XYZ file of C-alpha atoms in Angstrom:
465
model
C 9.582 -6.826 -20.992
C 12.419 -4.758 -22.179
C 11.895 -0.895 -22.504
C 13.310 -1.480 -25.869
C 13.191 -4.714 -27.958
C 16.868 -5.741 -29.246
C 15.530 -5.897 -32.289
C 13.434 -2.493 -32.481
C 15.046 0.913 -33.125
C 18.162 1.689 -30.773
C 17.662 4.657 -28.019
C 19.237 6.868 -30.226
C 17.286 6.415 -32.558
C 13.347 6.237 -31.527
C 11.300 10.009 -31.739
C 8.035 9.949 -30.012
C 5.129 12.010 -31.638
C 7.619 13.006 -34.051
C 9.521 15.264 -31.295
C 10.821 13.447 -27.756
C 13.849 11.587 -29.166
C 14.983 9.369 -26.400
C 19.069 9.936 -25.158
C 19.695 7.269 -22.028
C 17.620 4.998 -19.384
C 17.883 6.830 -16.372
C 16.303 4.248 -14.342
C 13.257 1.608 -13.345
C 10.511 0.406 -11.506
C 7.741 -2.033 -11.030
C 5.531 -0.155 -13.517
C 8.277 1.387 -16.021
C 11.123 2.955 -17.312
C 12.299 6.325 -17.382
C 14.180 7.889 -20.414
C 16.640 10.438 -20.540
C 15.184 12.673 -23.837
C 15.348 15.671 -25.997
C 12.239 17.640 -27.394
C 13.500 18.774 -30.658
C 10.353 20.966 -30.967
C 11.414 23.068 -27.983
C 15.345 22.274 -27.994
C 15.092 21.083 -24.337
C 15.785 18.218 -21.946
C 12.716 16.422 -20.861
C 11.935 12.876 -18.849
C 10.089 10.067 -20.293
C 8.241 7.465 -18.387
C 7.697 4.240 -20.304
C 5.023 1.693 -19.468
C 6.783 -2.316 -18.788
C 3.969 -4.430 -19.812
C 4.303 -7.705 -18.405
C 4.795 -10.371 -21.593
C 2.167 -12.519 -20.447
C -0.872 -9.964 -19.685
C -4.044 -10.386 -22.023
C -5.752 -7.863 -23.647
C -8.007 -6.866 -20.325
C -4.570 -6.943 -18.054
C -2.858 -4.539 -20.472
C -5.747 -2.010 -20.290
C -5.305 -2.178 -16.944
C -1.963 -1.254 -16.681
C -2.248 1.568 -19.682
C -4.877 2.676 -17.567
C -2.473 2.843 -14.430
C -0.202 5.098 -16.568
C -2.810 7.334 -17.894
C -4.015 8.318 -14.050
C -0.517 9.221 -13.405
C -0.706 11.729 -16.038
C -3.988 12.867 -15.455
C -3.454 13.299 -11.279
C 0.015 14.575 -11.510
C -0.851 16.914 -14.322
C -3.676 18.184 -12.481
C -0.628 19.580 -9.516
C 0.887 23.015 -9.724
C 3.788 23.084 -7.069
C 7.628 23.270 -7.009
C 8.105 20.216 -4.868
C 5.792 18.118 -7.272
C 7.381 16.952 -10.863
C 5.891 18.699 -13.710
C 3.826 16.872 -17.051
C 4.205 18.057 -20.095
C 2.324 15.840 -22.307
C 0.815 12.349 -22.810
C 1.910 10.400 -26.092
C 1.519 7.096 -27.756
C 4.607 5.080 -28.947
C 4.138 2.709 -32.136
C 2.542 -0.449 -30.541
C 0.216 1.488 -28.427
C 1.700 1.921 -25.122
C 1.309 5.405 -23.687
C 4.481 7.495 -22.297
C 4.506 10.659 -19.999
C 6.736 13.317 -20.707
C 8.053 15.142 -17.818
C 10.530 17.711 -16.852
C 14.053 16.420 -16.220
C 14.781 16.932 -12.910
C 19.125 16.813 -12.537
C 19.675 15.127 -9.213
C 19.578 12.413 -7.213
C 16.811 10.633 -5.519
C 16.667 10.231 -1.568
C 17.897 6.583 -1.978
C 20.796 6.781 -3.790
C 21.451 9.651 -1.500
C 21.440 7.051 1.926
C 23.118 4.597 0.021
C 26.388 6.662 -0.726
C 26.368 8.734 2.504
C 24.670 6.627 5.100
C 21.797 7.857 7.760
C 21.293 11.661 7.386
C 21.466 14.336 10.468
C 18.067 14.822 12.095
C 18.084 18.585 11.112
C 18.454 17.567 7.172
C 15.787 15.365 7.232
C 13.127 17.780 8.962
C 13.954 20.452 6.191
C 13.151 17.752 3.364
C 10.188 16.172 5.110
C 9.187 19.654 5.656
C 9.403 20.164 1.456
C 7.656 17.233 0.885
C 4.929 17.872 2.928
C 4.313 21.023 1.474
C 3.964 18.882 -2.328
C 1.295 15.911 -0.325
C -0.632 19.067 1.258
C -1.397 20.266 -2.361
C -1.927 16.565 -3.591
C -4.300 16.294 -0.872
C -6.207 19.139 -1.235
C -6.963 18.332 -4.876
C -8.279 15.031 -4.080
C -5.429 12.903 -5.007
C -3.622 10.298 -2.719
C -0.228 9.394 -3.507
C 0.043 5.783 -1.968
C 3.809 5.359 -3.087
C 6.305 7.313 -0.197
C 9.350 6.035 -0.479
C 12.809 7.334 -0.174
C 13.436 6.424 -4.198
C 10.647 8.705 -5.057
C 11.889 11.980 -3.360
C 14.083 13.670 -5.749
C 16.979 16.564 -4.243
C 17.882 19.089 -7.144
C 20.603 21.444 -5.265
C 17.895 22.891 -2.384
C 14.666 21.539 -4.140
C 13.282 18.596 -2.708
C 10.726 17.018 -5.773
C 8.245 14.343 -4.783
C 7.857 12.424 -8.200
C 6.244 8.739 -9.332
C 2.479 9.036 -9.245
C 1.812 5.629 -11.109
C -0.667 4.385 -8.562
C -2.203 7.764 -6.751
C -5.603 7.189 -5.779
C -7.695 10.462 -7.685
C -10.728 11.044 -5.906
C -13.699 10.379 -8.258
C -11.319 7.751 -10.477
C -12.180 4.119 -10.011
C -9.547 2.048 -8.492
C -7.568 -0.070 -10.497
C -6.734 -3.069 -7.941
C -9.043 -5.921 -8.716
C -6.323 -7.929 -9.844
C -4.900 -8.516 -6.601
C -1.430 -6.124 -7.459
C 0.183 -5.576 -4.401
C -0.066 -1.370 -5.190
C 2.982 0.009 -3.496
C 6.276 -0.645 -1.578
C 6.085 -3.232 0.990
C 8.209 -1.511 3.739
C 6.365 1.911 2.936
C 2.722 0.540 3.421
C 0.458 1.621 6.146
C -0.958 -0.807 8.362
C -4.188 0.049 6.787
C -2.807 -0.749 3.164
C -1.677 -3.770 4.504
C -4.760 -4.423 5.868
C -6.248 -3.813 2.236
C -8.234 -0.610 3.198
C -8.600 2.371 1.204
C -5.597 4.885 1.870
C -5.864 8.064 2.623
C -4.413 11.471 3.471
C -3.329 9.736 6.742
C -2.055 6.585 4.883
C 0.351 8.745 2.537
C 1.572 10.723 6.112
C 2.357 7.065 7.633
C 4.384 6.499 4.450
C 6.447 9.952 4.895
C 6.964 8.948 8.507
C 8.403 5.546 7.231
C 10.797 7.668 4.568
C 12.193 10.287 7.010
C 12.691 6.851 9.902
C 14.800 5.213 6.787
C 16.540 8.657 6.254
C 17.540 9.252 9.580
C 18.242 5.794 10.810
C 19.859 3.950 7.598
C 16.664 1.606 7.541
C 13.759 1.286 7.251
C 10.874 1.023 10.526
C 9.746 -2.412 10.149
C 11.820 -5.075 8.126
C 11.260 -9.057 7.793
C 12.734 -11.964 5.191
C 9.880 -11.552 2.533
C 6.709 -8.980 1.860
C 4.447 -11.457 3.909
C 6.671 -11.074 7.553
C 7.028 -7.094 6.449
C 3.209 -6.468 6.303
C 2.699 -9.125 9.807
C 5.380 -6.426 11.368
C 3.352 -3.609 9.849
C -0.109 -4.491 11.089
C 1.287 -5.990 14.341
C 4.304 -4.423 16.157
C 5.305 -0.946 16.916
C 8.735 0.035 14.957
C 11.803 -0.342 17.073
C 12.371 3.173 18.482
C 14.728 4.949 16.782
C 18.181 6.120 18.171
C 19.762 8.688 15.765
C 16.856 10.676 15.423
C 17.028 13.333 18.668
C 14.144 15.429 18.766
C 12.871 14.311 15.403
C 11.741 11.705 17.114
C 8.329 12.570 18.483
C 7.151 13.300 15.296
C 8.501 10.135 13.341
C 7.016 8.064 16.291
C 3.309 9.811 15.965
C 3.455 9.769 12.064
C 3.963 5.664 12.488
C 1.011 5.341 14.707
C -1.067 2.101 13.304
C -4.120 3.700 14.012
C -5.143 6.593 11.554
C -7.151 8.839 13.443
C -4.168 8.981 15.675
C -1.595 10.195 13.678
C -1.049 14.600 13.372
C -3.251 16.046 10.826
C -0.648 17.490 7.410
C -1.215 21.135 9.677
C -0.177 19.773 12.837
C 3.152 18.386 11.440
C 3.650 21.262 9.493
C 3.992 23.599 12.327
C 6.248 20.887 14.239
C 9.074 20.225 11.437
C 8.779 23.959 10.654
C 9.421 24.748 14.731
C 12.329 22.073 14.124
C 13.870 23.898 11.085
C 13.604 27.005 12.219
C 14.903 27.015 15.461
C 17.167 23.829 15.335
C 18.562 22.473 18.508
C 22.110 22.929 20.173
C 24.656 20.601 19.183
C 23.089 17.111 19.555
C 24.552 14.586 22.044
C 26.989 11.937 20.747
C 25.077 8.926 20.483
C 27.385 5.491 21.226
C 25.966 3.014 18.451
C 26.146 -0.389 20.115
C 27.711 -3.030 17.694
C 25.144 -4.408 15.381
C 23.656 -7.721 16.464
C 24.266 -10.826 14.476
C 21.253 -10.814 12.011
C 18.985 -13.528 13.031
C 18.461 -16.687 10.937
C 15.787 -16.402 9.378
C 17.183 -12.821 7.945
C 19.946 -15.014 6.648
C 17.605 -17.571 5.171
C 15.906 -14.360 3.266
C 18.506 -12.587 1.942
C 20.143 -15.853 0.572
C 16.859 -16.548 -1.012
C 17.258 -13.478 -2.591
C 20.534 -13.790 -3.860
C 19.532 -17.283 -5.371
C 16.704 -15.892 -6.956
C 18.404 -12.752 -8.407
C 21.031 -15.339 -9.609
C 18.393 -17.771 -11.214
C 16.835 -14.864 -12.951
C 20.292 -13.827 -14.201
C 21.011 -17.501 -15.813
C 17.236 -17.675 -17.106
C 17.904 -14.128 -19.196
C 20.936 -15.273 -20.117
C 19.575 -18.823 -21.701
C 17.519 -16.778 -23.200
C 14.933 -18.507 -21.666
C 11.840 -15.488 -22.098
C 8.831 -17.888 -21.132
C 10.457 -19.503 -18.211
C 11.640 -16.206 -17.147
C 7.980 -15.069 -17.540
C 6.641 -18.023 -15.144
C 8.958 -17.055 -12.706
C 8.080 -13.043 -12.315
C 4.339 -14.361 -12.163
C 5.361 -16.712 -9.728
C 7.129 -14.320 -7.575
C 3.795 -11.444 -8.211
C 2.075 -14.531 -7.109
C 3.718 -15.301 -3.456
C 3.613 -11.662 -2.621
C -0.529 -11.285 -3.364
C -0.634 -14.816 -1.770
C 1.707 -13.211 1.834
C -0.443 -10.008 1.421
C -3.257 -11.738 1.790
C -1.964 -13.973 4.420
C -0.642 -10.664 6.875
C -4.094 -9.107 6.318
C -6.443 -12.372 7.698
C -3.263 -12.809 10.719
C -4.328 -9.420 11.562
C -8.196 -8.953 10.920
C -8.086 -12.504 12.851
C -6.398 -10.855 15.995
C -8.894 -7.537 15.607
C -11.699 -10.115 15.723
C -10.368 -11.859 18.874
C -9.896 -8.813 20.420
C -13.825 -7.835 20.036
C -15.887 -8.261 23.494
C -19.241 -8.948 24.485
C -19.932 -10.873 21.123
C -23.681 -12.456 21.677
C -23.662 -16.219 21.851
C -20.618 -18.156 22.160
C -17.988 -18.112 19.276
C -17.509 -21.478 17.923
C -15.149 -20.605 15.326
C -13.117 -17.716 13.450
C -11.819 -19.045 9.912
C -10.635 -17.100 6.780
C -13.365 -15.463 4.815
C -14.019 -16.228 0.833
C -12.417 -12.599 0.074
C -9.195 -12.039 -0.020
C -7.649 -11.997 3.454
C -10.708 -11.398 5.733
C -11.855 -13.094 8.640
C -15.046 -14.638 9.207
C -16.830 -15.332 12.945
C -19.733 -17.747 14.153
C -20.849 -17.276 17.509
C -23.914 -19.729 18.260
C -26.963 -17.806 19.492
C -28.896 -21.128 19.915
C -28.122 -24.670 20.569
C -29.405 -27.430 19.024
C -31.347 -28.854 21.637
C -33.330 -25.437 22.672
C -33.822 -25.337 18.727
C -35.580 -28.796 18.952
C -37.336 -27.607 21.662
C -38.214 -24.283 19.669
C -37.502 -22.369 22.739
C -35.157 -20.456 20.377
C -36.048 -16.650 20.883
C -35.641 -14.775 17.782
C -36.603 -11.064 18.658
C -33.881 -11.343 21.636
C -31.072 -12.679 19.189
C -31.606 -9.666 16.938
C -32.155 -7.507 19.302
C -28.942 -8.534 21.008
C -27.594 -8.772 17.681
C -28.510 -4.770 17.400
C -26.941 -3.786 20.384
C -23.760 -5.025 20.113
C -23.420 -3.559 17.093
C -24.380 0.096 17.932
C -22.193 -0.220 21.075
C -19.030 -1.083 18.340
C -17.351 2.319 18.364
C -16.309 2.129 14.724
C -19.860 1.238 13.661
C -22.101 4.303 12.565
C -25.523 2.869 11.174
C -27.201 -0.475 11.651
C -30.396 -1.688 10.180
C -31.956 -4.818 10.718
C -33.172 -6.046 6.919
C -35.245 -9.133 7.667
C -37.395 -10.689 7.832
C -37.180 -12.384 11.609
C -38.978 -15.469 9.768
C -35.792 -15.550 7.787
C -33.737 -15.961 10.912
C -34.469 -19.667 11.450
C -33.589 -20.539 8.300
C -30.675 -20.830 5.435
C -29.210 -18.431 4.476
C -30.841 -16.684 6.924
C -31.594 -13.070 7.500
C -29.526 -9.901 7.186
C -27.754 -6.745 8.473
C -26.660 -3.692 7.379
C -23.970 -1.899 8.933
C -21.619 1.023 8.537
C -18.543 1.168 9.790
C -15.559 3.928 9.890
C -12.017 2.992 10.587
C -10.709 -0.227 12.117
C -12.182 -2.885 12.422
C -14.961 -3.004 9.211
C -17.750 -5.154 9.811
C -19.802 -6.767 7.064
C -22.007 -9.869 6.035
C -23.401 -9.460 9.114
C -26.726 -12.235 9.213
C -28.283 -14.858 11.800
C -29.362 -18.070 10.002
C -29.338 -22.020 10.841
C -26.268 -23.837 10.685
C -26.513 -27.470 9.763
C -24.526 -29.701 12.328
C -25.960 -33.306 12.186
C -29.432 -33.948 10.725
C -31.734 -33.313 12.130
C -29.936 -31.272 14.630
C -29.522 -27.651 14.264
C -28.686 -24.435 15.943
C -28.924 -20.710 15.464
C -25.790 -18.530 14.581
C -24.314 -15.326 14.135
C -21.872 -14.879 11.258
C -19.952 -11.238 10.381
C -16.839 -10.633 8.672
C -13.865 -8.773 10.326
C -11.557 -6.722 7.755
């Protein structure tokens, strides 16, 4: 949808709350629109972010995304810090969508920045990593993730650095707003752990600044593919290619893209290592001989032209005139990126649940679980023909079953739930475990699976992911 219907009031022309009179569209998003305004109340410049509602949402989807909108006001709002954009107030236009009014900040964001002047020195991009980890430290330590690092939301006013865009910051104590199966965030700036569909975190929003300072520094991003679904496989699977313009920026950029959390610098560790590197910057770096670029392989051919088409067949829909078709086809598109989100996150919970030893029984089979993009394991505990026999022995599959799940080192609690009658039977009886971190175990039971009347055996099922 339009910010602005054709046939509604021009720019010019529309005041919100009687004061915010909108000048120019300054740019947009996934989630909305930002105005150029004036606040005639306080003769000043202000921003104004509208909320793009999707034509086709029902009444419960467009809650959902006016409830998107109001945590950005309420979690940026709640920040006090130079290198963090500042709310002003929280209105309601006409039809009921709400806008945020912001300060105007004059400058240019960190994209449009790379895409006039190319990869930046290694020096320039430690001093604004440096700023914008001084605006996630504060985030942080109020409880709020941001979950959106990109190089478009970093804003350079003359020697501020602003980190703006908090449209889908996780506030601690706020309920999440992602049961619709959104892909939440920028495919290329995703931690493997977002990808994965796991909560983000502190950690997660570091990843994403490691990702932004790579792109700064190289002219690209880490990890690149032809569509969102070979993006996140990268993401979860491979380790970025190792960057070559960076010099001794990059140690940090290649522990800040670690896939594994817990291994990546805490926000004071890589404080005190960009500030060493801004402080007391290197000696005139060594020219570095760029080899000629490699032909681009085929399949980044096929993507990009797939792009182009579809950029073009959007272009002759709109200008048909054609709203509903146009319509179908954003859904459609919304549609294959949930469906290659969901198809990364089973490739890789799959591999994390090969990769798990000393699994009791014998696993017959790992197929894709009932939600979203987990994995699901059997391992038989008990043949059929020792079940005929009933020479199946129940306390030493659950206590088996126990073990191996204490000796998991992401697992912190297991209780058995019962009853070991249960265990012989459909559906069988249950576990409870706790994980932390990589890989998350759940559904965890022992019950009889049904092969060929009358035979039967004894199983172990868990989820991976």
């Amino acid at each position: 949808m339009e910010p602005l219907r054709q046939d509604g009031p021009r720019p010019e022309t529309q005041v919100l709350a009687g004061r915010y009179r909108l000048v120019s569209l300054l740019g947009r998003g996934g989630m909305g629109a930002v105005w150029r305004a004036h606040d005639e109340n306080l003769d000043r410049e202000v921003a104004v972010k509208e909320l793009r509602l999707p034509e086709h949402l029902d009444d419960a989807g467009r809650q959902t995304w006016i409830a998107r909108l109001d945590r950005e006001a309420r979690a940026a709002a709640r920040l006090r810090h130079p290198g963090i954009v500042t709310v002003h107030d929280r209105v309601t236009g006409a039809d009921g969508r709400p806008w945020i009014i912001m300060e105007l900040v004059r400058g240019r964001s960190l994209d449009d920045l790379l895409k006039a002047e190319g990869p930046l020195p290694p020096g320039r991009v430690a001093q604004i990593g440096l700023r914008v980890l001084d605006a996630l430290r504060t985030a942080h330590r109020a409880g709020i993730t941001h979950r959106d690092i990109k190089p478009a939301n970093v804003l350079l006013e003359d020697d501020r650095v602003v980190l703006t865009d908090f449209g889908i910051a996780a506030v601690e104590g706020d309920a999440t707003l992602t049961a619709t199966g959104a892909v939440l965030g920028t495919p290329a700036y995703m931690s493997p752990e977002q990808v994965r569909g796991e909560e983000a975190s502190a950690a997660s929003d570091l990843w994403s600044l490691g990702a932004t300072l790579y792109t700064a520094v190289e002219g690209r991003p880490p990890f690149g593919g032809a569509g969102t679904g070979a993006i996140f496989v990268a993401i979860a699977t491979e380790d970025p290619a190792p960057p070559v313009r960076a010099g001794l920026l990059e140690p940090v950029l290649r522990a800040l893209l670690h896939c594994a959390p817990s291994q990546r610098p805490t926000a004071d560790d890589l404080h005190a290592r960009l500030t060493a590197l801004v402080q007391d910057p290197p000696g005139a770096q060594p020219t570095v001989v760029q080899p000629p670029e490699p032909s681009p392989r085929p399949a980044r051919l096929r993507g990009r032209k797939a792009v182009r088409w579809a950029l073009a067949a959007v272009a002759a829909v709109l200008a048909l005139g054609l709203a509903a078709v146009a319509a179908a086809f954003i859904e459609d598109q919304w549609r294959e990126a949930r469906k290659d989100q969901e198809n990364a996150r089973f490739e890789a919970n799959k591999r994390l649940a090969k990769r798990m030893t000393s699994v009791p029984g014998k696993v017959a089979r790992i197929d894709r679980s009932n939600e979203g993009g987990k994995a699901y394991v059997e391992s038989e505990l008990c043949d059929d023909a020792t079940f005929s026999r009933n020479d199946c022995d129940v306390d030493g599959m659950v206590t088996a079953v126990v073990n191996w799940l204490r000796a998991q080192p992401n697992v912190k609690s297991v209780n058995f739930d019962g009853p070991k009658s249960m265990c012989e039977e459909n559906p069988g009886c249950e576990f409870t475990v706790t994980t932390e971190g990589s890989p998350k175990l759940g559904q965890v039971q022992i019950y009889s699976q049904y092969l060929s009347e009358p035979d039967r055996s004894i199983v172990l099922g868990f989820q991976v992911g």
